[in-house]
Coordinates of C-alpha atoms and ligand atoms in Angstrom, one line a residue:
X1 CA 8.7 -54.3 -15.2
X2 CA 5.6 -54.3 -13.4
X3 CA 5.2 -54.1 -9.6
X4 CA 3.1 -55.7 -8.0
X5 CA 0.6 -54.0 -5.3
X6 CA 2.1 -56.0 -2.3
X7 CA 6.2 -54.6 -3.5
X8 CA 4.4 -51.0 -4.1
X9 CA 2.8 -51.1 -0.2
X10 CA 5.5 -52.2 1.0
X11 CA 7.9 -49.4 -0.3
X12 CA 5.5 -46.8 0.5
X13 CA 5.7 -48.3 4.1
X14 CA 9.1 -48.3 4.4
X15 CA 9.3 -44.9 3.1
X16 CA 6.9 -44.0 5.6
X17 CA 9.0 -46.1 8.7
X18 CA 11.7 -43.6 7.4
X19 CA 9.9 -40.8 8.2
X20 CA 8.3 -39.6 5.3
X21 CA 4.1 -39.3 5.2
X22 CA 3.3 -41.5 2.1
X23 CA 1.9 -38.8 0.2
X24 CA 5.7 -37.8 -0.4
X25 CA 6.6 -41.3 -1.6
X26 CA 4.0 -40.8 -4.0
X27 CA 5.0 -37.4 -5.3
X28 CA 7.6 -34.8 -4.8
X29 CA 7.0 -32.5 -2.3
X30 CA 7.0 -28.9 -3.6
X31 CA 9.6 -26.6 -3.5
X32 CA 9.8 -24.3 -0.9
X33 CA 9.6 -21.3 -2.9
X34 CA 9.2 -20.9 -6.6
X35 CA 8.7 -18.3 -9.4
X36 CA 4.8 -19.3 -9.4
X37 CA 4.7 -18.3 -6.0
X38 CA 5.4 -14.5 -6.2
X39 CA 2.4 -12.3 -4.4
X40 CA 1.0 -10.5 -6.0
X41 CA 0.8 -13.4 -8.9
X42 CA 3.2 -12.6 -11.8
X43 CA 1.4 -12.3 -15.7
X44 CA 3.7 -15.7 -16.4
X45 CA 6.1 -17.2 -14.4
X46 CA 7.7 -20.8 -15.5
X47 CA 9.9 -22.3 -13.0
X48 CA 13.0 -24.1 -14.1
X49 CA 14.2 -26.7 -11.1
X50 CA 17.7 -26.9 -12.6
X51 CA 18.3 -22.7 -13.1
X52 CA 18.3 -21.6 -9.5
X53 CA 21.1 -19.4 -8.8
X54 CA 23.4 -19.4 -5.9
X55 CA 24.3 -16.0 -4.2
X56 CA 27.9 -16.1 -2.8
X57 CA 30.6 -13.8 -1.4
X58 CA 31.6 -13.6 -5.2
X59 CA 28.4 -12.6 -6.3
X60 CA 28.3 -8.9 -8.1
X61 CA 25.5 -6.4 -8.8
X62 CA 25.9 -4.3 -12.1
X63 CA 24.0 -1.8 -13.2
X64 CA 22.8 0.3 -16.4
X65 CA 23.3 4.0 -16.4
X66 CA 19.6 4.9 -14.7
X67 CA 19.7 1.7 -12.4
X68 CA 21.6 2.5 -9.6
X69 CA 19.4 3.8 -7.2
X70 CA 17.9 0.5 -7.2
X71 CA 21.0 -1.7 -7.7
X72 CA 21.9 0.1 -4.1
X73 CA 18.6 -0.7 -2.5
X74 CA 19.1 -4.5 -3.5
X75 CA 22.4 -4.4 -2.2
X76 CA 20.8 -3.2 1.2
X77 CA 18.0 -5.8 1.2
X78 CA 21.0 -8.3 0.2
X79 CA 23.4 -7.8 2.9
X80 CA 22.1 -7.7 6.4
X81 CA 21.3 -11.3 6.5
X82 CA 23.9 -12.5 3.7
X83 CA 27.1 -10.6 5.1
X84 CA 28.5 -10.2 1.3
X85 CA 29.8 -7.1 0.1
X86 CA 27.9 -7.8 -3.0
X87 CA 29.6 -4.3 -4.3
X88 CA 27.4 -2.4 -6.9
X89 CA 29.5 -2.6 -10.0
X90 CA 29.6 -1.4 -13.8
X91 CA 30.7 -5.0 -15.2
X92 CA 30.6 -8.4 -14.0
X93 CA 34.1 -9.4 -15.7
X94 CA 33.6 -12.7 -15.3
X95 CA 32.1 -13.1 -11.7
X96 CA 28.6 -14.0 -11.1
X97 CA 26.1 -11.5 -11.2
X98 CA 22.8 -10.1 -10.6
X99 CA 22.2 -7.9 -13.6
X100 CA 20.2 -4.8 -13.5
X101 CA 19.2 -3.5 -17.1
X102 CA 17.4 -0.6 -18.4
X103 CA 15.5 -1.2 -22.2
X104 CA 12.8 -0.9 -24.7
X105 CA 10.5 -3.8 -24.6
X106 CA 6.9 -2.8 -25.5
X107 CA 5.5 -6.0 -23.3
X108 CA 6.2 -4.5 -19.8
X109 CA 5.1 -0.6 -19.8
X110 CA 6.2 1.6 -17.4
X111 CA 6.0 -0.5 -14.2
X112 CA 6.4 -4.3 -15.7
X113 CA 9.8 -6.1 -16.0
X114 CA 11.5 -9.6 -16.9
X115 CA 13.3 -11.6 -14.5
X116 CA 15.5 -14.5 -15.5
X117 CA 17.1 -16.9 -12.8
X118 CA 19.7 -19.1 -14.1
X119 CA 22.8 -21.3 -12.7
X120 CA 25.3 -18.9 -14.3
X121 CA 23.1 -15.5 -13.2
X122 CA 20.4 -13.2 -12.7
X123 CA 19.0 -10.6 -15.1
X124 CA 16.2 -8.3 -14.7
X125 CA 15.1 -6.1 -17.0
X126 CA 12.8 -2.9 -17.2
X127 CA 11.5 0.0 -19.5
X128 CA 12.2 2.2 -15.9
X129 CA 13.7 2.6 -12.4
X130 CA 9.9 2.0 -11.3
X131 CA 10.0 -1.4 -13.3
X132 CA 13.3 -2.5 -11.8
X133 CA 12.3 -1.7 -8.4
X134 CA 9.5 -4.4 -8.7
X135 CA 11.4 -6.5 -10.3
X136 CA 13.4 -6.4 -7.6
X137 CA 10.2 -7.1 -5.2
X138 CA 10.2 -10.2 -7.3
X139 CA 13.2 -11.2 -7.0
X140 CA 13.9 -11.3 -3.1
X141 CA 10.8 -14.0 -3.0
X142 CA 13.0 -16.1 -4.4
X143 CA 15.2 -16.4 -1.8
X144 CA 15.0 -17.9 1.7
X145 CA 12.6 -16.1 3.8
X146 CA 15.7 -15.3 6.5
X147 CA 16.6 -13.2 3.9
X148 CA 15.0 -10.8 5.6
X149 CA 16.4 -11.1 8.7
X150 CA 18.3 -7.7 10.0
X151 CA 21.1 -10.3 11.3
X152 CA 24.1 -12.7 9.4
X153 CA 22.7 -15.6 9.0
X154 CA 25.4 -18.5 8.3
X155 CA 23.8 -21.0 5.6
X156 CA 23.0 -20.9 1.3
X157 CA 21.8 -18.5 -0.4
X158 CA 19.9 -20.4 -3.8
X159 CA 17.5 -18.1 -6.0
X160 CA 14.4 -19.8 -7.2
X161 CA 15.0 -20.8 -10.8
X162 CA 13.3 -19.6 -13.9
X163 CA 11.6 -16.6 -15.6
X164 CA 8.9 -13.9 -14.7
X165 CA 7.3 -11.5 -17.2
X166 CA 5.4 -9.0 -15.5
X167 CA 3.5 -6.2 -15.2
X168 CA 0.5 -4.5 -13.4
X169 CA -3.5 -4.4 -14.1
X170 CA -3.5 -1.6 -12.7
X171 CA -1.7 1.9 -12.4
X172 CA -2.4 2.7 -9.1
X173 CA -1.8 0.6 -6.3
X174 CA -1.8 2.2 -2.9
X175 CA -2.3 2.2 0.9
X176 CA -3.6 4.9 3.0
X177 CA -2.4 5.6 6.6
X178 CA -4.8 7.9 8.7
X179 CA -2.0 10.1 11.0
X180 CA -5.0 12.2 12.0
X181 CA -6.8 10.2 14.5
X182 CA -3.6 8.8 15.9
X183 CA -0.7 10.3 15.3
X184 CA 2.5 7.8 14.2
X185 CA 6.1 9.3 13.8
X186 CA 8.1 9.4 10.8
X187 CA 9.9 6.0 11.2
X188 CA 6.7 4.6 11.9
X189 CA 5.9 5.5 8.5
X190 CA 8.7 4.3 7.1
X191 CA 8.5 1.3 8.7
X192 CA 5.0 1.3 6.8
X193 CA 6.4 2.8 3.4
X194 CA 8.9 -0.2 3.3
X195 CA 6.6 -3.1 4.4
X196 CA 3.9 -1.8 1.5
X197 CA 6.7 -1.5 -1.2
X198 CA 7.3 -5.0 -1.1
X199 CA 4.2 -5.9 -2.8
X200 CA 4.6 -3.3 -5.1
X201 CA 2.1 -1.0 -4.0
X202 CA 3.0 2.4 -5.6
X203 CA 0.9 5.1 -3.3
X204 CA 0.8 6.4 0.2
X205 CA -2.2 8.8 0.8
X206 CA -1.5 10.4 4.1
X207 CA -5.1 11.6 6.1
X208 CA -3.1 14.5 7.3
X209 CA -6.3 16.4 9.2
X210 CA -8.8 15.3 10.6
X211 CA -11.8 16.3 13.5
X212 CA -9.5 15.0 16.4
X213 CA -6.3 16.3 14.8
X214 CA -3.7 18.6 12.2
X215 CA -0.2 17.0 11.4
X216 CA 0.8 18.9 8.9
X217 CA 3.3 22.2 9.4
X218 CA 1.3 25.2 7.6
X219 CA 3.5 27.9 8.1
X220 CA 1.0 30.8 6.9
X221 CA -1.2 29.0 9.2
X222 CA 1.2 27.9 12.6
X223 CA -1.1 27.2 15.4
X224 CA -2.7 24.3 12.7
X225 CA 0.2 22.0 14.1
X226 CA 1.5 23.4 16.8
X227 CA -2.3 23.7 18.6
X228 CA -4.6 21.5 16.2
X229 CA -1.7 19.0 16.0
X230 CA -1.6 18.4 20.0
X231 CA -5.0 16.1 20.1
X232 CA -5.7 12.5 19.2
X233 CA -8.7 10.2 19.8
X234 CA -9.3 9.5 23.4
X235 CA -6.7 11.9 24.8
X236 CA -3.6 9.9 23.3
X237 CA -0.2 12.4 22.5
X238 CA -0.7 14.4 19.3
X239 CA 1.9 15.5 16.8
X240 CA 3.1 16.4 13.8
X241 CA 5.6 16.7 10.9
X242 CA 7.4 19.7 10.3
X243 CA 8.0 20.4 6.4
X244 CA 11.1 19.3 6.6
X245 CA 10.5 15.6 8.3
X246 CA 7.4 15.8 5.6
X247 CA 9.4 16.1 2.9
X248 CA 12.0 13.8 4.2
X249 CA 8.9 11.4 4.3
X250 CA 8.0 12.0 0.8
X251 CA 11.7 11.5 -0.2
X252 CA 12.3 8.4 1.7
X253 CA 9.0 7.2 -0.3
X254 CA 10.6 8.1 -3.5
X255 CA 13.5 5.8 -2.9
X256 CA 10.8 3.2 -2.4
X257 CA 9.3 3.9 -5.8
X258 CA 6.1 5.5 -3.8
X259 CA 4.4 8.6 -4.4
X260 CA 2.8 10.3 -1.6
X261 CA -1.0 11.2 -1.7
X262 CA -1.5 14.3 1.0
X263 CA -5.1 14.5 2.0
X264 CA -6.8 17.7 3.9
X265 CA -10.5 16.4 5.0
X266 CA -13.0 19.3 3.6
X267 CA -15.4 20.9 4.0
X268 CA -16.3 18.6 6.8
X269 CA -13.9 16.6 9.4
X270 CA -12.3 20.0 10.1
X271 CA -12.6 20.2 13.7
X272 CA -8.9 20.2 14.6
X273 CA -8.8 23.7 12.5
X274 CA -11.8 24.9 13.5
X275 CA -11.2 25.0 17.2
X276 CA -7.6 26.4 16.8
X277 CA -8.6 29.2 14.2
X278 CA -11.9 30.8 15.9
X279 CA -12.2 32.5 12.1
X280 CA -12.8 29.7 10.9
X281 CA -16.2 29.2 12.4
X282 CA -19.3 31.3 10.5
X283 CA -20.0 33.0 14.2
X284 CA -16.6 33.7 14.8
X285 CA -16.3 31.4 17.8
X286 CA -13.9 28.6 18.2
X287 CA -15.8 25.4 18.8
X288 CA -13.7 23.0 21.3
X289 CA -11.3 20.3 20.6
X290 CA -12.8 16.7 20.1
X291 CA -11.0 13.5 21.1
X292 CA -14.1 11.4 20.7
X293 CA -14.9 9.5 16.9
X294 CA -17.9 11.2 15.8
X295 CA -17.9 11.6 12.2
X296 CA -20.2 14.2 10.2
X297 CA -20.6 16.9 13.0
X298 CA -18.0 19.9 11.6
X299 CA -18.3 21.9 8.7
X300 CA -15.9 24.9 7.3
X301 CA -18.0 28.1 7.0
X302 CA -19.1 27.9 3.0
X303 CA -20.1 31.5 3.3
X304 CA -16.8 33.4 4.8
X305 CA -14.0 34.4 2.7
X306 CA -12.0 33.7 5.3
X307 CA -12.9 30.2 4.3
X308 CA -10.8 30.4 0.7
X309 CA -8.0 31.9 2.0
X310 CA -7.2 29.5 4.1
X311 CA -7.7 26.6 1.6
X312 CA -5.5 28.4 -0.9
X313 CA -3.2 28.6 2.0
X314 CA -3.4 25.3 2.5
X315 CA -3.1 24.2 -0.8
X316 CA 0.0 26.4 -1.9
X317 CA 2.3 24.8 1.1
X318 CA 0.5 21.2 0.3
X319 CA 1.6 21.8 -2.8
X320 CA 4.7 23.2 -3.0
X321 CA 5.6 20.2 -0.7
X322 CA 4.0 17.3 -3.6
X323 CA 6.3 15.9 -6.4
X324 CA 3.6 13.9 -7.3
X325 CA 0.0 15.1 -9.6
X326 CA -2.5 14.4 -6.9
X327 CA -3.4 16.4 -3.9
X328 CA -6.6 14.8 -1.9
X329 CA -9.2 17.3 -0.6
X330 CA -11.3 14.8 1.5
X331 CA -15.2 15.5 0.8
X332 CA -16.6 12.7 2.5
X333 CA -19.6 12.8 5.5
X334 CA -20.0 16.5 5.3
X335 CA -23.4 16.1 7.3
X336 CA -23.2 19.3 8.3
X337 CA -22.8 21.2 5.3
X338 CA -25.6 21.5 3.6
X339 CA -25.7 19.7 -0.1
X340 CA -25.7 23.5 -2.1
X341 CA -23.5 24.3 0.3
X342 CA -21.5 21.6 -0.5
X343 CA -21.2 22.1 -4.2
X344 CA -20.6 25.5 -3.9
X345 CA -17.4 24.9 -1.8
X346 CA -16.3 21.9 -4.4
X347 CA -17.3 24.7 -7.3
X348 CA -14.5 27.3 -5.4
X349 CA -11.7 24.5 -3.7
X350 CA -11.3 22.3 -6.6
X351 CA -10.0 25.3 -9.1
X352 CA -7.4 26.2 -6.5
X353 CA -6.1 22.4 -6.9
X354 CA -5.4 23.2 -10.3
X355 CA -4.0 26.9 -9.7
X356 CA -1.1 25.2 -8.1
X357 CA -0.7 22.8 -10.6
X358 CA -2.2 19.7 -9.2
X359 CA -5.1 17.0 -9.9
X360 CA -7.7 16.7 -7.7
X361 CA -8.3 13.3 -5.6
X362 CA -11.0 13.0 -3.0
X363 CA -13.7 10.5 -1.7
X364 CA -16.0 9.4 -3.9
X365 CA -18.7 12.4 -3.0
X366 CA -17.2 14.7 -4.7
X367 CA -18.8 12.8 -7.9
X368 CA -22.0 14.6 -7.0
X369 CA -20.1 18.4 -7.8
X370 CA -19.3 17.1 -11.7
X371 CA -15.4 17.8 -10.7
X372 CA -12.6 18.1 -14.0
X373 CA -12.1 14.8 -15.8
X374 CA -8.7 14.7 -14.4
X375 CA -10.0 14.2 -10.6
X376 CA -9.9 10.5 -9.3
X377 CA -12.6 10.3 -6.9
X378 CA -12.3 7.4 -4.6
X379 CA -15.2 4.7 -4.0
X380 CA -15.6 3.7 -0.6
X381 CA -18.9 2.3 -0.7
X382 CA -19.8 -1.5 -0.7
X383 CA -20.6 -1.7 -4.5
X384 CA -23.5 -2.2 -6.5
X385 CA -25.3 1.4 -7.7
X386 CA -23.9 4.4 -7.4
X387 CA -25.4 6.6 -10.1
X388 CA -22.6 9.9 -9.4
X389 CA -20.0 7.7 -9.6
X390 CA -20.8 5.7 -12.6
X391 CA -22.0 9.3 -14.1
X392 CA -18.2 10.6 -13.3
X393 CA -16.8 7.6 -15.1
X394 CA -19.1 7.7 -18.5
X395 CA -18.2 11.4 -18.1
X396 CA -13.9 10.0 -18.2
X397 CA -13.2 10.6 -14.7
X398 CA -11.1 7.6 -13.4
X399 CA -12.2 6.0 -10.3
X400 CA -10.1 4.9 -7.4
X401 CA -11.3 1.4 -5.6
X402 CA -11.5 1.4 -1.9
X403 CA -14.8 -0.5 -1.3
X404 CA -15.0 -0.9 2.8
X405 CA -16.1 -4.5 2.8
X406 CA -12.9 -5.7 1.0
X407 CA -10.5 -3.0 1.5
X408 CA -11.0 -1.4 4.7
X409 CA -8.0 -2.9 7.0
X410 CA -9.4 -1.0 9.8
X411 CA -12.4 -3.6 9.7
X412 CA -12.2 -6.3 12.4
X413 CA -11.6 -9.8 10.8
X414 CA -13.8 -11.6 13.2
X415 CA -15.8 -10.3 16.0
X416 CA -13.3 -11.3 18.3
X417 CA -10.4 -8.6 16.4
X418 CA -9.6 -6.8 19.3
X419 CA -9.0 -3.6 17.6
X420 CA -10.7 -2.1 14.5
X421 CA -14.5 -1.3 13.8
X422 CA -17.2 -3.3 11.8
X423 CA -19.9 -0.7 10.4
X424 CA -18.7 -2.1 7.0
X425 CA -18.7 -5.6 8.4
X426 CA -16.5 -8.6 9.1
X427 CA -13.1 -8.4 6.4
X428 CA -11.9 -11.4 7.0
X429 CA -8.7 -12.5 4.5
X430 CA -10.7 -13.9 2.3
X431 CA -13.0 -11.0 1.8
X432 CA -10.3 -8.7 1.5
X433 CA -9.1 -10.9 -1.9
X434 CA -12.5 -12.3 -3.5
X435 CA -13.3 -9.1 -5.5
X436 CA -13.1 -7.5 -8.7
X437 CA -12.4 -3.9 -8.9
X438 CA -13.3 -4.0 -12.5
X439 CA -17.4 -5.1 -11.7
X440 CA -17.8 -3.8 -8.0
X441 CA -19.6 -0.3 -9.7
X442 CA -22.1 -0.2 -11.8
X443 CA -21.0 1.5 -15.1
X444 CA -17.6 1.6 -13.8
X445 CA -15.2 -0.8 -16.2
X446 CA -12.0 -2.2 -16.3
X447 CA -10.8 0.9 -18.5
X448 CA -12.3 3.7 -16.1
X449 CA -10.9 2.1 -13.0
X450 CA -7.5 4.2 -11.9
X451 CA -6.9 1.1 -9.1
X452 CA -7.0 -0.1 -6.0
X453 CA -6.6 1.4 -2.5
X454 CA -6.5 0.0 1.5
X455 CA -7.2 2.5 3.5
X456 CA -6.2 2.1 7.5
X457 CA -8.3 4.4 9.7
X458 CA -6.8 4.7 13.2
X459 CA -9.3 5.3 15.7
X460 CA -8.1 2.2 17.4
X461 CA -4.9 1.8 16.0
X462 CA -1.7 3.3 17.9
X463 CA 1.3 1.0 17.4
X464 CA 3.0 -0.3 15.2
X465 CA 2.4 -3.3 16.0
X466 CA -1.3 -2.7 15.2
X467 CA -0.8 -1.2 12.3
X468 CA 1.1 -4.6 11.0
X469 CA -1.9 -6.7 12.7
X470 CA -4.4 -5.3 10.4
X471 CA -2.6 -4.9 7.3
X472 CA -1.0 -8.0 7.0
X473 CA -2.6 -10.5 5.4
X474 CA -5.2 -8.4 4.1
X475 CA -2.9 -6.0 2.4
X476 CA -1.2 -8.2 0.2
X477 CA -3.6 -9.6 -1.1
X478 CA -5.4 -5.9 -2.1
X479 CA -2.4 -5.1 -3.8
X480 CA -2.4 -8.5 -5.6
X481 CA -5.9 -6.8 -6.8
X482 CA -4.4 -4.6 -8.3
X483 CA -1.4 -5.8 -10.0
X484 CA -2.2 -9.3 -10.9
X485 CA -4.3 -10.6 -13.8
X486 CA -7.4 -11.1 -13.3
X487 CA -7.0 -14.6 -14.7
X488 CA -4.8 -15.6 -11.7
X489 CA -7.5 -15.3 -9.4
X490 CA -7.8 -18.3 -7.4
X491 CA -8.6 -18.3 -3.0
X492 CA -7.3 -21.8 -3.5
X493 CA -4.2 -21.2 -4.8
X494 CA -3.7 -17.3 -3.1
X495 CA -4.5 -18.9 0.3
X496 CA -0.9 -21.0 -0.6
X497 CA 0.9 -18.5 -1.9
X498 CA 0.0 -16.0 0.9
X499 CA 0.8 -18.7 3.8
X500 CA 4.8 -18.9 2.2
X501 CA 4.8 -15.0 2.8
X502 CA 4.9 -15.7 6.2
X503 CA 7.9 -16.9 7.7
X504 CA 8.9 -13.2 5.9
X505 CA 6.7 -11.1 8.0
X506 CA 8.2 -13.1 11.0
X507 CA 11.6 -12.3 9.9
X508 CA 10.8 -8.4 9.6
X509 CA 9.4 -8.5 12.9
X510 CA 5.9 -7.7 11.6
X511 CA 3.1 -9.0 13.5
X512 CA 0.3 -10.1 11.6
X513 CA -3.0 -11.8 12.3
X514 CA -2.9 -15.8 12.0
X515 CA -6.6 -16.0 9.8
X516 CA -7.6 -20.1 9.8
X517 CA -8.7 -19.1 6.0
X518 CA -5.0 -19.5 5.3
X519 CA -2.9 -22.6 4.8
X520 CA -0.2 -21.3 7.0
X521 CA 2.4 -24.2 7.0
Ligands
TNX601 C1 -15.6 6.5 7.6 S1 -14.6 6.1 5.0 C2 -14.7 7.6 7.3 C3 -13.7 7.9 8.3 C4 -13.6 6.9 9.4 C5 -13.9 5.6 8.9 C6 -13.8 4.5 10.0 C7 -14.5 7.7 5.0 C8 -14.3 8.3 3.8 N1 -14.7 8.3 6.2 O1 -13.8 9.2 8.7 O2 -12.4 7.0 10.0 O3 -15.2 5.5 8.4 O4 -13.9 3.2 9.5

């Protein structure tokens, strides 16, 4: 039967005199969440309207030998805002379940996983914990957003539908948190830790010394924290972690599938150490303590002995205190030491690194000293040529992506950002997105790039609450960067996606920054 265009309008008006805009007369709306909506974008994801999954007080998790760590972490996102005991069990024996599996399934490497949502259950599957754990990631953007509320909240609980198959670009995906300039206290950082994990970001680099302050517990070394740890910019409280809150830090990262990055600025950036230690100054005189955000003024004393002892020092407790390969030995702005200088000290610090058994990581300068294939120096440039770095990478080293234009969340978004800097520009969302780690350098490819990083400077950042405003939205979508395909790149469609993240950050209490780039709903 055909309708005519008078019975058509006049449907679509009463539709409309019902209450709904005529738009979703002519077409379903869409759902509010959706396997195609993960952040960062899934390799393929097909929904399936009729698979979604309810959670109930029934509802089981099981878990393979190898999976339980992160069978009880689900449970604990689960069951603040569900109130089931959703008990972490070996078999489902009959009750619905969400299935955690551990397998051989040359698709997903190490990090990748597949996620089915169906009426009778959930099963994800991995190659490792690490692949679970973002499977996991996956799977809680499937449910309501109140999910992550702290609180009960009485209603359904109906898991999106359909299957994900995953896995990142990238191996590296990280976030750096400068403690130097401001110190923030250990649940501040896990706050942190927890918000990043969600979007499967898989490093912390900690800025553990800087000019204006030392966080770190050296306890060859003591008055580093106890003196050079008391400063912070503009005469805010210092601090610092003991080893023991450190590597309760580390560990709490761990549980969030994170490895921790510790960085020690050198040869420049050293001031905290400088004026606390007067033998660390070439004329033996301990400069004074600076609160102010110079960069490029302090340099170690290349010529002293003294010097090496210390940074071996250093590096043994940093070391002894690292589960993971990388320790990060700063590098960058030395003004102040002069370039043979400079090499020289790279040519003496980086074999130390290795005595202890670690890789080297450090800003991208450290190109210019030809360090061992195995260092990672990190770009923080704007892109375009940089002929050290693009030597380092025909030369194998791997090259981490931090470009200050796009990944810098310590940029202002607008001029009116009332925190943050702009020497590197405006990052507004949309810049923080629109790039391609894989063309940004010059002679660095797809195959020489380790990943991606978003580094948060602190100068003017001392909450919290600040901390959130910057990151979020830009860090999601840096972390999409570096997981996702580059196929699924699309502002269109990410400025979508991102605005259903939302109401999630709103029920974690995270305050973020409302960009009008972004289709919030
Ligand atoms: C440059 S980027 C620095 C930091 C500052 C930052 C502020 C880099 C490797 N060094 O010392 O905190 O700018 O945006």
């Amino acid at each position: 039967m055909r309708l005519s265009r008078a019975v058509l309008t006049a449907a679509v008006v009463s539709l409309t005199a019902a209450g709904l805009p005529a738009s979703a007369a002519a077409a379903p709306a869409a759902p509010e969440r959706s396997v195609t909506d993960v952040v960062p974008a899934p390799v393929s994801a097909q929904a399936d309207p009729r698979g979604d999954f309810r959670l109930t007080p029934f509802t089981v998790i099981t878990a393979d030998r190898g999976a339980g760590q992160v069978a009880d972490y689900l449970r604990g996102l689960l069951r603040p805002a569900t109130g089931y005991p959703l008990p972490v069990v070996p078999r489902a024996a009959g009750l619905p379940a969400i299935s955690l599996k551990l397998g051989h399934d040359a698709r997903i490497g190490t990090e990748g996983y597949e996620l089915k949502v169906a009426r009778d259950g959930v099963t994800l599957k991995a190659n490792t914990s690490d692949g679970l754990f973002d499977g996991v990631q996956s799977l809680r953007q499937l449910l309501p957003a109140a999910i992550e509320s702290p609180r009960v909240q009485h209603r359904t609980w109906t898991v999106a539908g359909g299957t994900i198959l995953d896995y990142p670009r990238f191996a590296q995906r990280g976030a750096m948190l400068d403690v130097a300039r401001h110190f923030f206290k250990p649940d501040q950082v896990k706050r942190y830790i927890d918000q990043i994990a969600q979007y499967k970001v898989n490093t912390l680099h900690l800025h553990l010394a800087d000019d204006q302050g030392w966080r770190i517990e050296i306890k060859s070394w003591p008055k580093l924290a106890t003196v050079g740890g008391q400063t912070a910019v503009g005469g805010d409280p210092g601090g610092y972690y003991t080893q023991a809150q450190y590597k309760d830090l580390v560990a709490y990262a761990a549980s969030r599938h994170i490895t921790v990055i510790p960085e020690i600025d050198m040869p420049g950036h050293t001031n905290a150490a400088q004026s606390t230690y007067a033998e660390l100054n070439c004329d033996g005189v301990a400069v004074p303590p600076r609160t102010d955000t110079e960069v490029g003024y302090s340099s170690l004393c290349i010529s002293s002995p003294i010097t090496y002892q210390f940074v071996e020092d250093v590096v043994r407790e940093l070391a002894a205190l690292t589960p993971g390969e990388y320790l990060h030995i700063g590098g960058d702005e030395a003004h102040s030491t002069p370039p043979a200088d400079y090499l020289a000290f790279e040519r003496k610090v980086q074999p130390i690194v290795a005595k202890y058994g670690k890789k080297v990581t450090g800003w991208h300068e450290i190109a210019k000293s030809v360090p061992p294939v195995s260092a990672v120096p990190q770009y923080w440039g704007f892109g375009g040529d940089d002929p050290d770095v693009a030597a380092a990478a025909a030369g194998g080293n791997k090259i981490l992506m931090s470009p200050a234009n796009h990944a810098y969340l310590d940029m202002k978004y607008t001029p009116r950002t009332p925190l943050g800097q702009d020497w590197a520009g405006l990052v507004e969302v949309r810049d923080s997105y629109d790039w391609d780690p894989a063309t940004l350098v010059n002679g660095v490819g797809e195959s020489q790039v380790a990943g991606v990083e978003a580094p948060l400077w602190t100068e003017t950042i001392r909450t919290s609450d600040d901390i959130e405003y910057m990151a979020f939205p830009r860090l999601p979508g840096i972390a999409e960067i570096g997981w996702s395909p580059r196929s699924t790149h699309d502002w269109d469609a990410y400025r979508l996606r991102l605005a259903k993240q939302a109401p999630r950050w709103v029920a974690q209490g995270i305050d973020f920054y409302r960009s009008p780039q972004v289709g919030w709903q």
